[in-house]
PDB file of C-alpha atoms in Angstrom:
ATOM      1  CA  MET A   1       0.000   0.000   0.000  1.00 59.00           C
ATOM      2  CA  SER A   2       1.231   3.459  -0.710  1.00 83.00           C
ATOM      3  CA  ARG A   3      -0.828   5.522   1.751  1.00 93.00           C
ATOM      4  CA  THR A   4       1.034   8.110   3.752  1.00 96.00           C
ATOM      5  CA  PRO A   5       0.532   8.279   7.528  1.00 98.00           C
ATOM      6  CA  GLU A   6      -1.763  11.298   7.042  1.00 97.00           C
ATOM      7  CA  GLU A   7      -3.832   9.534   4.368  1.00 97.00           C
ATOM      8  CA  THR A   8      -4.161   6.477   6.608  1.00 98.00           C
ATOM      9  CA  PHE A   9      -5.240   8.601   9.568  1.00 98.00           C
ATOM     10  CA  ARG A  10      -7.783  10.580   7.529  1.00 97.00           C
ATOM     11  CA  LEU A  11      -9.197   7.291   6.239  1.00 98.00           C
ATOM     12  CA  LEU A  12      -9.470   6.120   9.859  1.00 97.00           C
ATOM     13  CA  LEU A  13     -11.538   9.219  10.696  1.00 97.00           C
ATOM     14  CA  ASP A  14     -13.780   8.698   7.646  1.00 97.00           C
ATOM     15  CA  LEU A  15     -14.396   5.088   8.683  1.00 97.00           C
ATOM     16  CA  LEU A  16     -15.058   6.167  12.277  1.00 96.00           C
ATOM     17  CA  LEU A  17     -17.714   8.578  11.015  1.00 97.00           C
ATOM     18  CA  ALA A  18     -19.185   5.778   8.878  1.00 97.00           C
ATOM     19  CA  LYS A  19     -19.215   3.597  12.026  1.00 96.00           C
ATOM     20  CA  ASP A  20     -17.309   0.841  10.198  1.00 97.00           C
ATOM     21  CA  MET A  21     -15.229  -0.415  13.097  1.00 97.00           C
ATOM     22  CA  ASP A  22     -14.074  -3.554  11.264  1.00 97.00           C
ATOM     23  CA  ALA A  23     -12.602  -1.381   8.515  1.00 98.00           C
ATOM     24  CA  VAL A  24     -10.944   0.834  11.156  1.00 97.00           C
ATOM     25  CA  ALA A  25      -9.342  -2.272  12.697  1.00 98.00           C
ATOM     26  CA  ASP A  26      -8.222  -3.394   9.235  1.00 98.00           C
ATOM     27  CA  LEU A  27      -6.051  -0.259   9.075  1.00 98.00           C
ATOM     28  CA  TRP A  28      -3.818  -1.812  11.770  1.00 98.00           C
ATOM     29  CA  ALA A  29      -0.849  -3.968  10.888  1.00 98.00           C
ATOM     30  CA  ARG A  30      -1.331  -7.553  12.076  1.00 97.00           C
ATOM     31  CA  ASP A  31       1.012  -6.876  15.008  1.00 97.00           C
ATOM     32  CA  GLY A  32       0.272  -3.140  15.327  1.00 98.00           C
ATOM     33  CA  VAL A  33      -0.448  -1.733  18.764  1.00 98.00           C
ATOM     34  CA  GLY A  34      -2.802   0.788  20.279  1.00 97.00           C
ATOM     35  CA  GLU A  35      -1.578   2.565  23.385  1.00 96.00           C
ATOM     36  CA  PHE A  36      -3.612   4.731  25.750  1.00 93.00           C
ATOM     37  CA  PRO A  37      -1.169   6.188  28.298  1.00 92.00           C
ATOM     38  CA  PHE A  38      -3.883   8.068  30.204  1.00 87.00           C
ATOM     39  CA  ALA A  39      -6.397   5.203  30.373  1.00 84.00           C
ATOM     40  CA  THR A  40      -8.098   4.651  33.716  1.00 78.00           C
ATOM     41  CA  GLY A  41     -10.441   2.160  35.284  1.00 73.00           C
ATOM     42  CA  ALA A  42     -11.337  -0.790  33.081  1.00 76.00           C
ATOM     43  CA  SER A  43     -10.051   0.915  29.921  1.00 80.00           C
ATOM     44  CA  PRO A  44      -7.065  -0.905  28.449  1.00 90.00           C
ATOM     45  CA  ARG A  45      -3.694   0.831  28.383  1.00 92.00           C
ATOM     46  CA  ARG A  46      -2.432  -1.286  25.492  1.00 97.00           C
ATOM     47  CA  LEU A  47      -3.917  -3.328  22.674  1.00 97.00           C
ATOM     48  CA  ALA A  48      -1.565  -5.803  21.004  1.00 97.00           C
ATOM     49  CA  GLY A  49      -2.416  -6.729  17.433  1.00 96.00           C
ATOM     50  CA  ARG A  50      -5.171  -6.022  14.950  1.00 97.00           C
ATOM     51  CA  GLU A  51      -7.615  -8.476  16.506  1.00 97.00           C
ATOM     52  CA  GLU A  52      -7.371  -6.896  19.977  1.00 97.00           C
ATOM     53  CA  VAL A  53      -8.002  -3.523  18.315  1.00 97.00           C
ATOM     54  CA  ARG A  54     -11.008  -5.025  16.503  1.00 97.00           C
ATOM     55  CA  ALA A  55     -12.446  -6.438  19.737  1.00 96.00           C
ATOM     56  CA  TYR A  56     -11.909  -3.104  21.521  1.00 94.00           C
ATOM     57  CA  LEU A  57     -13.697  -1.164  18.763  1.00 94.00           C
ATOM     58  CA  SER A  58     -16.554  -3.634  18.229  1.00 93.00           C
ATOM     59  CA  GLY A  59     -19.107  -1.905  20.463  1.00 88.00           C
ATOM     60  CA  TYR A  60     -17.871   1.655  20.111  1.00 89.00           C
ATOM     61  CA  PRO A  61     -20.823   2.953  18.023  1.00 91.00           C
ATOM     62  CA  ASP A  62     -23.169   1.566  20.699  1.00 90.00           C
ATOM     63  CA  ARG A  63     -21.500   3.875  23.249  1.00 86.00           C
ATOM     64  CA  MET A  64     -20.392   6.938  21.307  1.00 87.00           C
ATOM     65  CA  ASP A  65     -22.135   8.288  18.216  1.00 92.00           C
ATOM     66  CA  VAL A  66     -19.371  10.305  16.528  1.00 94.00           C
ATOM     67  CA  ARG A  67     -21.025  12.715  14.082  1.00 96.00           C
ATOM     68  CA  ALA A  68     -18.305  15.141  13.007  1.00 97.00           C
ATOM     69  CA  ILE A  69     -14.589  15.799  13.133  1.00 97.00           C
ATOM     70  CA  PRO A  70     -14.659  19.611  13.016  1.00 95.00           C
ATOM     71  CA  ALA A  71     -10.965  20.225  13.622  1.00 92.00           C
ATOM     72  CA  ILE A  72      -7.840  18.360  12.588  1.00 97.00           C
ATOM     73  CA  THR A  73      -4.216  19.473  12.588  1.00 98.00           C
ATOM     74  CA  VAL A  74      -1.444  17.176  11.391  1.00 98.00           C
ATOM     75  CA  HIS A  75       2.132  17.786  12.541  1.00 98.00           C
ATOM     76  CA  ARG A  76       5.012  16.180  10.685  1.00 97.00           C
ATOM     77  CA  THR A  77       7.859  14.708  12.705  1.00 97.00           C
ATOM     78  CA  GLY A  78      11.491  13.992  11.885  1.00 96.00           C
ATOM     79  CA  ARG A  79      10.363  10.487  10.878  1.00 97.00           C
ATOM     80  CA  PRO A  80       8.451  10.143   7.585  1.00 96.00           C
ATOM     81  CA  ASP A  81       6.426   7.232   8.992  1.00 97.00           C
ATOM     82  CA  THR A  82       5.149   9.132  12.064  1.00 98.00           C
ATOM     83  CA  ILE A  83       2.743  12.044  12.509  1.00 98.00           C
ATOM     84  CA  VAL A  84       1.224  13.792  15.504  1.00 98.00           C
ATOM     85  CA  VAL A  85      -2.451  14.657  15.089  1.00 98.00           C
ATOM     86  CA  GLU A  86      -4.663  16.994  17.082  1.00 97.00           C
ATOM     87  CA  PHE A  87      -8.370  16.601  16.423  1.00 96.00           C
ATOM     88  CA  ALA A  88     -11.784  17.112  17.939  1.00 95.00           C
ATOM     89  CA  ALA A  89     -14.769  14.791  17.712  1.00 94.00           C
ATOM     90  CA  ASP A  90     -18.366  15.929  18.072  1.00 94.00           C
ATOM     91  CA  GLY A  91     -21.165  13.515  18.706  1.00 93.00           C
ATOM     92  CA  ARG A  92     -23.801  12.163  21.018  1.00 91.00           C
ATOM     93  CA  THR A  93     -23.396   9.805  23.936  1.00 86.00           C
ATOM     94  CA  VAL A  94     -25.681   6.860  23.282  1.00 88.00           C
ATOM     95  CA  ARG A  95     -26.179   6.149  27.021  1.00 83.00           C
ATOM     96  CA  THR A  96     -27.366   9.661  27.887  1.00 84.00           C
ATOM     97  CA  GLY A  97     -28.345  11.148  24.533  1.00 88.00           C
ATOM     98  CA  GLU A  98     -26.243  14.175  25.443  1.00 85.00           C
ATOM     99  CA  PRO A  99     -23.987  15.928  22.935  1.00 88.00           C
ATOM    100  CA  TYR A 100     -20.249  15.983  23.511  1.00 86.00           C
ATOM    101  CA  ARG A 101     -16.979  17.274  22.114  1.00 88.00           C
ATOM    102  CA  LEU A 102     -13.752  15.465  22.889  1.00 88.00           C
ATOM    103  CA  ASP A 103     -10.237  16.599  22.011  1.00 91.00           C
ATOM    104  CA  TYR A 104      -7.468  14.162  21.137  1.00 93.00           C
ATOM    105  CA  ILE A 105      -3.743  14.132  20.474  1.00 96.00           C
ATOM    106  CA  CYS A 106      -2.426  11.016  18.753  1.00 97.00           C
ATOM    107  CA  VAL A 107       1.004   9.885  17.673  1.00 98.00           C
ATOM    108  CA  VAL A 108       0.579   7.574  14.692  1.00 98.00           C
ATOM    109  CA  THR A 109       3.243   5.435  13.008  1.00 98.00           C
ATOM    110  CA  VAL A 110       2.380   3.823   9.665  1.00 98.00           C
ATOM    111  CA  GLN A 111       4.340   1.354   7.570  1.00 97.00           C
ATOM    112  CA  ASP A 112       3.142   0.087   4.198  1.00 95.00           C
ATOM    113  CA  GLY A 113      -0.134   1.970   4.699  1.00 96.00           C
ATOM    114  CA  LEU A 114      -0.970   0.199   7.978  1.00 97.00           C
ATOM    115  CA  ILE A 115      -0.809   1.484  11.549  1.00 98.00           C
ATOM    116  CA  THR A 116       2.031  -0.079  13.514  1.00 98.00           C
ATOM    117  CA  CYS A 117       1.640   2.154  16.571  1.00 98.00           C
ATOM    118  CA  TYR A 118      -1.221   4.431  17.628  1.00 98.00           C
ATOM    119  CA  ARG A 119      -0.669   6.319  20.899  1.00 98.00           C
ATOM    120  CA  ASP A 120      -3.843   8.140  21.894  1.00 95.00           C
ATOM    121  CA  TYR A 121      -3.544  10.832  24.570  1.00 92.00           C
ATOM    122  CA  TRP A 122      -7.245  11.307  25.274  1.00 80.00           C
ATOM    123  CA  ASN A 123      -8.641  12.755  28.469  1.00 74.00           C
ATOM    124  CA  PRO A 124     -10.331   9.965  30.453  1.00 69.00           C
ATOM    125  CA  LEU A 125     -12.229  12.443  32.638  1.00 69.00           C
ATOM    126  CA  ALA A 126     -13.720  14.211  29.607  1.00 68.00           C
ATOM    127  CA  ALA A 127     -14.555  10.868  27.990  1.00 68.00           C
ATOM    128  CA  ALA A 128     -16.221   9.590  31.174  1.00 67.00           C
ATOM    129  CA  ALA A 129     -18.188  12.829  31.528  1.00 69.00           C
ATOM    130  CA  ALA A 130     -19.313  12.555  27.891  1.00 68.00           C
ATOM    131  CA  ALA A 131     -20.362   8.942  28.452  1.00 66.00           C
ATOM    132  CA  GLY A 132     -22.280   9.808  31.614  1.00 66.00           C
ATOM    133  CA  ALA A 133     -19.889   7.638  33.628  1.00 62.00           C
ATOM    134  CA  LEU A 134     -17.821  10.208  35.493  1.00 59.00           C
ATOM    135  CA  PRO A 135     -19.230   9.359  38.947  1.00 60.00           C
ATOM    136  CA  GLU A 136     -18.350   5.675  38.457  1.00 65.00           C
ATOM    137  CA  LEU A 137     -14.847   6.549  37.230  1.00 56.00           C
ATOM    138  CA  LEU A 138     -14.229   8.711  40.272  1.00 63.00           C
ATOM    139  CA  GLY A 139     -15.726   6.148  42.624  1.00 65.00           C
ATOM    140  CA  LEU A 140     -18.517   8.524  43.554  1.00 54.00           C
ATOM    141  CA  SER A 141     -21.308   5.993  43.168  1.00 50.00           C
ATOM    142  CA  ARG A 142     -23.535   6.116  46.183  1.00 48.00           C
ATOM    143  CA  PRO A 143     -25.101   3.003  47.571  1.00 50.00           C
ATOM    144  CA  GLU A 144     -28.829   2.959  47.198  1.00 53.00           C
ATOM    145  CA  THR A 145     -30.790   3.375  50.397  1.00 47.00           C
ATOM    146  CA  HIS A 146     -34.067   1.644  50.975  1.00 46.00           C
TER     147      HIS A 146
END
């Protein structure tokens, strides 16, 4: 494949908007990884291989309804196979029906048109708030009284 890292990433965003999670996972190299350094709670910090990425993404549209990517900035690095991307995602949280906007910074390495490493520096507090799960994340759930 002759896609550049930027072309691969923009295709990923198009597929995310189309809610085609299998096609998003197919953008990963067989042994490519996804890393989430700021992950908390039950969220994984690392996904090893395309099939772990596929399993992770399988229910995503049932949780987050991404509707637009209104902002994207691509920064080139000293390595032709790696870019740093800032972007925002607008959508609706399926659980609550509430709108959200989340900001991301990703470091993406691509070889032969496939993602070999995707480090996603998302804000887990903002994501939990958007998903209506911030109290659970912070351990603020209150026991029910009868």
